[in-house]
PDB file of C-alpha atoms and ligand atoms in Angstrom:
ATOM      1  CA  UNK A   1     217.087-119.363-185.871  1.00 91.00           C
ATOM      2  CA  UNK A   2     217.121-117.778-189.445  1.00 94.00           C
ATOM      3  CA  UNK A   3     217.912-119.913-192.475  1.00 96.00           C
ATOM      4  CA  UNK A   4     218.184-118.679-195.695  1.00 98.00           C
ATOM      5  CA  UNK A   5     217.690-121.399-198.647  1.00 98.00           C
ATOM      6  CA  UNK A   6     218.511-120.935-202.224  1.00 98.00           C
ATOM      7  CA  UNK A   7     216.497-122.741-204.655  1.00 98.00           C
ATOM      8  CA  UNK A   8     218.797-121.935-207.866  1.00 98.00           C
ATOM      9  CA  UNK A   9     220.271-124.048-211.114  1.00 98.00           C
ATOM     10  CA  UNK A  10     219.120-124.023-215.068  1.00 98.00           C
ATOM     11  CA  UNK A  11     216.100-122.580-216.462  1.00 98.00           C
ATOM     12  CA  UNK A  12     213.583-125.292-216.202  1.00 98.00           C
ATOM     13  CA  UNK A  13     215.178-127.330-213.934  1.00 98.00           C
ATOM     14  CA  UNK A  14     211.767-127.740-211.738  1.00 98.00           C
ATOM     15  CA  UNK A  15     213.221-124.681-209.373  1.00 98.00           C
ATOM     16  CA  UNK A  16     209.686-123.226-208.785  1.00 98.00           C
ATOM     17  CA  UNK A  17     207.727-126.528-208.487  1.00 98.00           C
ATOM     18  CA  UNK A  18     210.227-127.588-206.070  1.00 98.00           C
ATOM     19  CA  UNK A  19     210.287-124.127-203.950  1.00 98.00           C
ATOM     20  CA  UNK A  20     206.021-124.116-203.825  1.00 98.00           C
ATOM     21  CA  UNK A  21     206.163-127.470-202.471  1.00 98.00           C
ATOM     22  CA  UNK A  22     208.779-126.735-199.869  1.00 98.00           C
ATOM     23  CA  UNK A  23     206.857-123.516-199.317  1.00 97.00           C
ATOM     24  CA  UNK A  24     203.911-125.019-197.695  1.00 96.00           C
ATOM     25  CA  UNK A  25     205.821-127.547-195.722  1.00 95.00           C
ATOM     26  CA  UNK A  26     208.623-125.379-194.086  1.00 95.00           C
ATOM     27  CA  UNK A  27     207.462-123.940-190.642  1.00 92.00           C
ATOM     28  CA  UNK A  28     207.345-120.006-191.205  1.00 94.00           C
ATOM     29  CA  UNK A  29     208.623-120.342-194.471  1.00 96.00           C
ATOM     30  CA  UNK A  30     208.638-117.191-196.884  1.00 98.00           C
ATOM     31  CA  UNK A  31     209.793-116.341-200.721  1.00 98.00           C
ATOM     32  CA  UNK A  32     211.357-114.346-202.624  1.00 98.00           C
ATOM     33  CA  UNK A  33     211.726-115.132-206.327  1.00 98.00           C
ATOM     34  CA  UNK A  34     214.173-113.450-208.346  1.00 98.00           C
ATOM     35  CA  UNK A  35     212.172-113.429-211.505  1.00 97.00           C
ATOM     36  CA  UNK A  36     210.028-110.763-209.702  1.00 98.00           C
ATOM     37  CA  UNK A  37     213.067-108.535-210.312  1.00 98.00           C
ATOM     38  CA  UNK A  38     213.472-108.601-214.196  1.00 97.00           C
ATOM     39  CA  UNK A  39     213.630-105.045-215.062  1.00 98.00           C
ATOM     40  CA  UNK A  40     211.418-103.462-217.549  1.00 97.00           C
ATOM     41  CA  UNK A  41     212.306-105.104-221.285  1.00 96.00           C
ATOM     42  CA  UNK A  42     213.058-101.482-222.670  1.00 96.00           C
ATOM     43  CA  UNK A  43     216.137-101.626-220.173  1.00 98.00           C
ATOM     44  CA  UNK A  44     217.153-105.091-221.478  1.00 98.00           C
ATOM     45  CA  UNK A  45     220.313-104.618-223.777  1.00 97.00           C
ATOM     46  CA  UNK A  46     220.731-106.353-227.320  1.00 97.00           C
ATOM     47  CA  UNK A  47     223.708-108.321-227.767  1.00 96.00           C
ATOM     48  CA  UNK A  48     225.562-108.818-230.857  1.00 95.00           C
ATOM     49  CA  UNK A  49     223.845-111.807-231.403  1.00 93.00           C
ATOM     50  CA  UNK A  50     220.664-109.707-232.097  1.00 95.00           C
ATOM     51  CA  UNK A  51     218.929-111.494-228.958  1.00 97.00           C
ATOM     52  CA  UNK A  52     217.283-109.471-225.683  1.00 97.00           C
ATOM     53  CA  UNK A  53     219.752-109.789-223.379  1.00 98.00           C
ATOM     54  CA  UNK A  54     217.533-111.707-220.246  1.00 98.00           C
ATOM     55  CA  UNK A  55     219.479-114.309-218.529  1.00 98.00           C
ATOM     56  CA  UNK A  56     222.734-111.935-217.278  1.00 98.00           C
ATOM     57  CA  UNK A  57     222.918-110.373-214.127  1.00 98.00           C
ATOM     58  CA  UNK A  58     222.740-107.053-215.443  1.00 98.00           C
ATOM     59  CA  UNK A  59     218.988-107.869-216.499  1.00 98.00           C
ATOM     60  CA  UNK A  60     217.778-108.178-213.175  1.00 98.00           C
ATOM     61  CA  UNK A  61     217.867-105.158-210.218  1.00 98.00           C
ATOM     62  CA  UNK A  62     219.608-106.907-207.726  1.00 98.00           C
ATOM     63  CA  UNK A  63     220.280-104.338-205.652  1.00 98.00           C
ATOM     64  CA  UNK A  64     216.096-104.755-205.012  1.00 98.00           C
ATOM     65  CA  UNK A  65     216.479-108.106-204.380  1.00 98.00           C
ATOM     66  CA  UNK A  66     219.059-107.624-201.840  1.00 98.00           C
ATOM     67  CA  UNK A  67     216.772-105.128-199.942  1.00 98.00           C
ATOM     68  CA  UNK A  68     214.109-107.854-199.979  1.00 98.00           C
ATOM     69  CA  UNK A  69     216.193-109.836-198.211  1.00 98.00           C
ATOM     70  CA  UNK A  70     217.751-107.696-196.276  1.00 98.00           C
ATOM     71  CA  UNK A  71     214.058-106.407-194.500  1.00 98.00           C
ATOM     72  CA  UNK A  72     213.457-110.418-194.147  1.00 98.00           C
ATOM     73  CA  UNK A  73     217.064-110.352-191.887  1.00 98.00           C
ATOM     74  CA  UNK A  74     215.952-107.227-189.913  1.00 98.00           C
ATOM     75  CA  UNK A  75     212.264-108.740-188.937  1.00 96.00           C
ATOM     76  CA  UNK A  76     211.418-112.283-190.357  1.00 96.00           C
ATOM     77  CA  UNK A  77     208.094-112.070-188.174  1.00 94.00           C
ATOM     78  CA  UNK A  78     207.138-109.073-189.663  1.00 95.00           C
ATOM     79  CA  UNK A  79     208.215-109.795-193.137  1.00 97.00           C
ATOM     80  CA  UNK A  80     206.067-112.656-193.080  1.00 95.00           C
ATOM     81  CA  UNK A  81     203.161-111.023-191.495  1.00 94.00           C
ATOM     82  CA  UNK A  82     203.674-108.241-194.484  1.00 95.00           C
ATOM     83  CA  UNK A  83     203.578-111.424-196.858  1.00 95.00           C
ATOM     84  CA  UNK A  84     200.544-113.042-195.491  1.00 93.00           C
ATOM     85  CA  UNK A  85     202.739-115.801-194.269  1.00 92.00           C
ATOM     86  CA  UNK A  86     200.999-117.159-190.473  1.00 87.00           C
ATOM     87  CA  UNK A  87     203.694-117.663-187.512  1.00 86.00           C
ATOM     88  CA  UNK A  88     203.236-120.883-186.156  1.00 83.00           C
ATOM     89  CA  UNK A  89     203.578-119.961-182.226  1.00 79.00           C
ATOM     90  CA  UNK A  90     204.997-123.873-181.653  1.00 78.00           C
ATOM     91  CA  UNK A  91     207.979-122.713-184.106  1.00 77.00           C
ATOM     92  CA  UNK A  92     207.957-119.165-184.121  1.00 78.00           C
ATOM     93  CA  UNK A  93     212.029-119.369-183.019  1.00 88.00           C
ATOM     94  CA  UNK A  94     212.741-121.132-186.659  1.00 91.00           C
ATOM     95  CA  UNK A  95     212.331-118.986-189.370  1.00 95.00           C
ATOM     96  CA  UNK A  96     213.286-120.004-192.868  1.00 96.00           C
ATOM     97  CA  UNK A  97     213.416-118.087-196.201  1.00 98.00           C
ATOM     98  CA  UNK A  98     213.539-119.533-199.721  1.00 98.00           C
ATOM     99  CA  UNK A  99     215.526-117.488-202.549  1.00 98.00           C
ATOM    100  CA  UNK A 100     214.801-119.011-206.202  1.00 98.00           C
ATOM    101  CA  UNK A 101     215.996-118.170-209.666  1.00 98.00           C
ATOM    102  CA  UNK A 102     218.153-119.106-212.050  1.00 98.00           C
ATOM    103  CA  UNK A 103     220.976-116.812-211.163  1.00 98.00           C
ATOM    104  CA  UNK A 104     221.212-117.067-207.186  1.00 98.00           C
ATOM    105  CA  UNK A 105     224.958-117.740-206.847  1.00 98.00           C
ATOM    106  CA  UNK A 106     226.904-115.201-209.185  1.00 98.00           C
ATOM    107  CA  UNK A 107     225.612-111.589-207.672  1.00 98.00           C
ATOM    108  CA  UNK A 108     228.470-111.751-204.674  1.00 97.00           C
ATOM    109  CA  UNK A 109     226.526-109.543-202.073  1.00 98.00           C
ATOM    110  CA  UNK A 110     224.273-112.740-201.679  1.00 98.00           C
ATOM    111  CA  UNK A 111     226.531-115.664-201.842  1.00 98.00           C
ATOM    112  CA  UNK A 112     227.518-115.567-198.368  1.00 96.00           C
ATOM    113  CA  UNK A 113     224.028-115.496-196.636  1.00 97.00           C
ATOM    114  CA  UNK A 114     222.656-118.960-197.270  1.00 98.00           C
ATOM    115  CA  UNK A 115     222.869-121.352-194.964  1.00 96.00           C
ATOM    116  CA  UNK A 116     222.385-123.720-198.209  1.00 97.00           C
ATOM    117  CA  UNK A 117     222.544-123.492-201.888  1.00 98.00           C
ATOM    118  CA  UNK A 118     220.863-126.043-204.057  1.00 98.00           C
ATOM    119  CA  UNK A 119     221.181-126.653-207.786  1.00 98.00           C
ATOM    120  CA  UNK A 120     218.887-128.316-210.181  1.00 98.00           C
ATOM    121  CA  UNK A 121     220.048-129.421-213.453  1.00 98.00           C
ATOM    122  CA  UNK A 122     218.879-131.431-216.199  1.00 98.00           C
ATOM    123  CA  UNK A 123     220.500-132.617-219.618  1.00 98.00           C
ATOM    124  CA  UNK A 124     220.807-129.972-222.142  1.00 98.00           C
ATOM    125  CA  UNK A 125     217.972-131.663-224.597  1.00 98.00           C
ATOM    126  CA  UNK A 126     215.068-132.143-221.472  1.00 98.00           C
ATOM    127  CA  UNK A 127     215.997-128.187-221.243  1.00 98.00           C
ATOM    128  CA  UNK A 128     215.427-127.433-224.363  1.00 98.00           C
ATOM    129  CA  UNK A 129     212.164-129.506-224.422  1.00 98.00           C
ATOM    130  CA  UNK A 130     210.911-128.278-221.133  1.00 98.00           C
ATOM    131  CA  UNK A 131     211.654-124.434-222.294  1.00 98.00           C
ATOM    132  CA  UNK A 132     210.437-124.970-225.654  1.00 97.00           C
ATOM    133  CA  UNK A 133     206.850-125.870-223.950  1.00 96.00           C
ATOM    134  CA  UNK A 134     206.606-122.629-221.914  1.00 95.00           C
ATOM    135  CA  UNK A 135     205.344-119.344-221.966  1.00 91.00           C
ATOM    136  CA  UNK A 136     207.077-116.351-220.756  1.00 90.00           C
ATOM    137  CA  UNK A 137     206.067-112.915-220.122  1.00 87.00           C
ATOM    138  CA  UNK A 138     208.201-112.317-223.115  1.00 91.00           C
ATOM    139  CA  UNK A 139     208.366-115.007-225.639  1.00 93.00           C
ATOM    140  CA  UNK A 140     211.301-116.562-226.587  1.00 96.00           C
ATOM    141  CA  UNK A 141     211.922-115.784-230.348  1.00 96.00           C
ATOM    142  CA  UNK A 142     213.330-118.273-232.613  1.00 96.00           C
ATOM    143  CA  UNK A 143     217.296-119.845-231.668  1.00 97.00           C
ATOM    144  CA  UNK A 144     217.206-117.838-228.492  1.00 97.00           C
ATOM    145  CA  UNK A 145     217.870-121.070-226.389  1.00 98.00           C
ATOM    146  CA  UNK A 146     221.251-122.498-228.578  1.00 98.00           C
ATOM    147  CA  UNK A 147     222.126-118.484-229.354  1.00 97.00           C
ATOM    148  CA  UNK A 148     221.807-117.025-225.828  1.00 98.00           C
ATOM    149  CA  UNK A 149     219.964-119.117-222.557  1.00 98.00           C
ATOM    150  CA  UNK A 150     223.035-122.099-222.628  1.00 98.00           C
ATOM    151  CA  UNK A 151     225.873-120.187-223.282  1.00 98.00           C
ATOM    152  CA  UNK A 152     224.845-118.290-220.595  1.00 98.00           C
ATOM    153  CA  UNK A 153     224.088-120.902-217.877  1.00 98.00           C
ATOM    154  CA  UNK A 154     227.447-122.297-219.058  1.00 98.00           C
ATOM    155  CA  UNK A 155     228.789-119.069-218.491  1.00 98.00           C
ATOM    156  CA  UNK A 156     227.364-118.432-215.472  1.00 98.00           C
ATOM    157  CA  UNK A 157     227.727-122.192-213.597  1.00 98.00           C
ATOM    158  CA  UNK A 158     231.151-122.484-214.857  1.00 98.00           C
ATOM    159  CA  UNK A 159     232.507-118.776-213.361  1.00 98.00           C
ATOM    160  CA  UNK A 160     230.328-119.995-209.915  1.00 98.00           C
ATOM    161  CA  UNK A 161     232.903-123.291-209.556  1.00 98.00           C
ATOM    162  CA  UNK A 162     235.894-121.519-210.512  1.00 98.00           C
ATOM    163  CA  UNK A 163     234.933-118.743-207.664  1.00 97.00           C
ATOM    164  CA  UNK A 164     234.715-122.648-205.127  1.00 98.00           C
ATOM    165  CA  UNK A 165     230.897-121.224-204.316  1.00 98.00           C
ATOM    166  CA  UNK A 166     229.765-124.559-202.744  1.00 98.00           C
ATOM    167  CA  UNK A 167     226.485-125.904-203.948  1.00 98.00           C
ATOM    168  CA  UNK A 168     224.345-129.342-203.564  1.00 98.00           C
ATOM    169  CA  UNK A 169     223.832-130.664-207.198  1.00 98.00           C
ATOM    170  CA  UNK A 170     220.201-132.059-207.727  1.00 98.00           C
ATOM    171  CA  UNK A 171     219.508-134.280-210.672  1.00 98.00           C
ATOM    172  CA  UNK A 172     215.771-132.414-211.800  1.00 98.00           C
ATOM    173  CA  UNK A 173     215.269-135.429-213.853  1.00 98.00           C
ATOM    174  CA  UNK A 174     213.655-137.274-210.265  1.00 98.00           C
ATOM    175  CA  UNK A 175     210.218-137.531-209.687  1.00 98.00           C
ATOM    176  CA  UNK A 176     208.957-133.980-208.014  1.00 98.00           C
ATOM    177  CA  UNK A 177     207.932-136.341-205.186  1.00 98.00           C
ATOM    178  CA  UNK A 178     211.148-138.089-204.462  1.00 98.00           C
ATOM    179  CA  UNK A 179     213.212-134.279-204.813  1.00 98.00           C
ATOM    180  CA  UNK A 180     210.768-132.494-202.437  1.00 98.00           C
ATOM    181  CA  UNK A 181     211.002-135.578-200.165  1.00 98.00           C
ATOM    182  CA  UNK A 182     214.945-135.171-200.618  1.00 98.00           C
ATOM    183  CA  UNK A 183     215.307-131.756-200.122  1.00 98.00           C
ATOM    184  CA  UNK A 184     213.317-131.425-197.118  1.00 98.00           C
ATOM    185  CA  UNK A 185     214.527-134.410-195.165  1.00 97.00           C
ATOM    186  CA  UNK A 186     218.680-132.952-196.032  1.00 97.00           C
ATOM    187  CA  UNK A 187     216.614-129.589-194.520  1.00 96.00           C
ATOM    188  CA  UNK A 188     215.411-130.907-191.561  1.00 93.00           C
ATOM    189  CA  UNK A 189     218.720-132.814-190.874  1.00 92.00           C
ATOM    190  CA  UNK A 190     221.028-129.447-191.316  1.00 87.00           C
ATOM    191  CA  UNK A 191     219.001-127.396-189.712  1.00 79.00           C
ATOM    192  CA  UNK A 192     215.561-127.545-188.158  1.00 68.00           C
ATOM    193  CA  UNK A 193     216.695-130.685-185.846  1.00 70.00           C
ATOM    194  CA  UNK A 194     220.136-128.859-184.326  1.00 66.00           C
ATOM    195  CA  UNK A 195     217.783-125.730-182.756  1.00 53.00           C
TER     196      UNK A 195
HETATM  197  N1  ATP B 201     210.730-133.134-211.301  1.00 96.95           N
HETATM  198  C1  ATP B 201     210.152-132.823-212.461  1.00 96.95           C
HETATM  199  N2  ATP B 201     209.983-133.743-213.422  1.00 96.95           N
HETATM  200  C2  ATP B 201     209.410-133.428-214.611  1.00 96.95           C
HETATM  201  N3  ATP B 201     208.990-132.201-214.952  1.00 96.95           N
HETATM  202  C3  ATP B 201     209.125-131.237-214.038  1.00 96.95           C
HETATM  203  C4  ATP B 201     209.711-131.476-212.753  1.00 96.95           C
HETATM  204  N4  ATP B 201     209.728-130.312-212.066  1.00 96.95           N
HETATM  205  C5  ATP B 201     209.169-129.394-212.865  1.00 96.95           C
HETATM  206  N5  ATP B 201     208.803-129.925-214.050  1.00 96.95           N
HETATM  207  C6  ATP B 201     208.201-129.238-215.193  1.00 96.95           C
HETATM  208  O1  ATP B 201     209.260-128.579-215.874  1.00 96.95           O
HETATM  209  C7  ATP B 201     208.860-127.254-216.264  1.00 96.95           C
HETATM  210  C8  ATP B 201     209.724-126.233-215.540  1.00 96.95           C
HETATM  211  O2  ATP B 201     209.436-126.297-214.135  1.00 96.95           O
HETATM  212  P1  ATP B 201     209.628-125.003-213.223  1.00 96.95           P
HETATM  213  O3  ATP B 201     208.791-123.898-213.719  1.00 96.95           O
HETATM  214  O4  ATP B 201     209.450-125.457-211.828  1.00 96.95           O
HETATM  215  O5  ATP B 201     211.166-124.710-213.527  1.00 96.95           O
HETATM  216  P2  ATP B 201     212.042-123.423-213.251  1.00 96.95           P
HETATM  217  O6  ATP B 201     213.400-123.913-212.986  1.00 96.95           O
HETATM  218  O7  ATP B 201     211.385-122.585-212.221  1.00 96.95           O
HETATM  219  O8  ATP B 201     211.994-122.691-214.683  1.00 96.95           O
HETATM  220  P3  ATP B 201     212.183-121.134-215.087  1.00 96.95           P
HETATM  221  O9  ATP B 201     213.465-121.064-215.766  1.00 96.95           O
HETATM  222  O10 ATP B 201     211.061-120.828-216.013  1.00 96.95           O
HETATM  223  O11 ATP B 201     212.102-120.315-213.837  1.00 96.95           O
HETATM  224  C9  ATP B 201     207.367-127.153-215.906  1.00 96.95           C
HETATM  225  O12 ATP B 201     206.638-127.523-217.043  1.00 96.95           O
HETATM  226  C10 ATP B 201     207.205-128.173-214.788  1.00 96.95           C
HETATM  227  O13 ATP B 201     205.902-128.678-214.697  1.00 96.95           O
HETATM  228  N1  NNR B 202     210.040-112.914-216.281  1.00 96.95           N
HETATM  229  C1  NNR B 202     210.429-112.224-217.339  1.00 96.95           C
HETATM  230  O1  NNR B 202     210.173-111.029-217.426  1.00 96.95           O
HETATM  231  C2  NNR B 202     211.227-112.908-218.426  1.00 96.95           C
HETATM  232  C3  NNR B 202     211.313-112.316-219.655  1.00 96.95           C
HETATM  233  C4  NNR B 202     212.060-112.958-220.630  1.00 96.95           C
HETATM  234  C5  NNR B 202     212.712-114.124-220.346  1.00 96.95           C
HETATM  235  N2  NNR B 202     212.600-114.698-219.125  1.00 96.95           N
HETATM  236  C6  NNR B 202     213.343-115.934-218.845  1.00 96.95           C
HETATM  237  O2  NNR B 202     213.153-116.373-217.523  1.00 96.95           O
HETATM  238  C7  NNR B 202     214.193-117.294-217.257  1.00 96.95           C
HETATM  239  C8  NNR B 202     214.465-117.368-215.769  1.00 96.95           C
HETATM  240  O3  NNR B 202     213.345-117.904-215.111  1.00 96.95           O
HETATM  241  C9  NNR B 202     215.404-116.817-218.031  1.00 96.95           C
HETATM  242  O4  NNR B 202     215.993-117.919-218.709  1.00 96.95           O
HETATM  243  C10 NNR B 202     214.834-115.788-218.991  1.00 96.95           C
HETATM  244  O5  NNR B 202     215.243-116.006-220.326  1.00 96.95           O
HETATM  245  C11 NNR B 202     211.877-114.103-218.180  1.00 96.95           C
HETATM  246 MG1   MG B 203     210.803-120.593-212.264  1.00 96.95          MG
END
């Protein structure tokens, strides 16, 4: 059994804390992270706003991305052997990737390949105050949050409902705890316990 995961929603919502932890618990479980597929800032156009363009689609290659997952379709056993990811021979029939980032849902070549897609969200001030504490490869300059990041997760979360792309909401604001325990327990009862 194959079972692809997404692990998407805001910026800051807790999508990689909660992906790591579900990372080491999953049987066979492998990553791919769509921050790893930014592409270079010189190719990163300037709006009329005056801001570096980062959190549209066009930003990232996902035509890369896809291929990544696409290899991880053709031979999960050797992606994860290429990833330094151990096959557990008890559960070497279940094999499970996670796909995180902020921007899972709107590139239409991948919406149809999860077997679930999760979404963590948290109000628009804990955002802000999360994001405002942390350090990208790229800093954020001044207003770039209120002049660019939210319109575009509004954007981009309110074109994903009108296209009826069906998600599981998760409130970010829980305890990392009581969402890992959450998320893996819905998991397990979707998946891992019908094979
Ligand atoms: N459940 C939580 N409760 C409180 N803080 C959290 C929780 N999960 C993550 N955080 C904190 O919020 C910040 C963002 O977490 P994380 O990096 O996991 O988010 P992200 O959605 O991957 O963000 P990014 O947009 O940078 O990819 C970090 O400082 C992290 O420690
Ligand atoms: N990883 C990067 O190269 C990079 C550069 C500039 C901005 N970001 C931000 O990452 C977030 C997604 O995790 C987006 O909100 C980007 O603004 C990432
Ligand atoms: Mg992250």
């Amino acid at each position: 059994m194959k079972v692809i995961i997404g692990v998407g929603g805001m910026t800051n919502g807790g999508k990689t804390t909660l992906t790591n932890s579900l990372l080491k618990t999953l049987p066979n479980c492998c990553v791919i992270h769509q921050d790893d597929f930014f592409k270079p800032q010189d190719q990163i156009a300037v709006g009329e706003d005056g801001f570096k363009q980062w959190d549209v689609l066009e930003s990232l290659d996902m035509e890369a991305m896809l291929s990544t997952v696409q290899a991880w379709v053709r031979n999960p056993c050797k992606f994860a052997r290429a990833h330094g990811v151990p096959v557990q021979p008890a559960a070497s029939d279940t094999h499970v990737l996670l796909l995180e980032g902020f921007l899972l849902y709107s590139y239409r070549p991948l919406v149809d390949l999860y077997s679930r897609r999760y979404f963590l969200t948290v109000p628009y001030e804990e955002c802000k105050r999360r994001r405002s504490t942390r350090n990208y490869q790229v800093p954020d300059p001044p207003g770039l949050f209120d002049g660019h990041v939210w319109p575009m997760y509004q954007k981009y979360k309110g074109e994903m409902e009108a296209n009826g792309v069906e998600v599981v909401y998760l409130d970010g604001t829980k305890a990392r705890g009581e969402l890992f325990q959450q998320v893996l327990q819905d998991i397990q009862n979707s998946f891992l316990n019908h094979c």
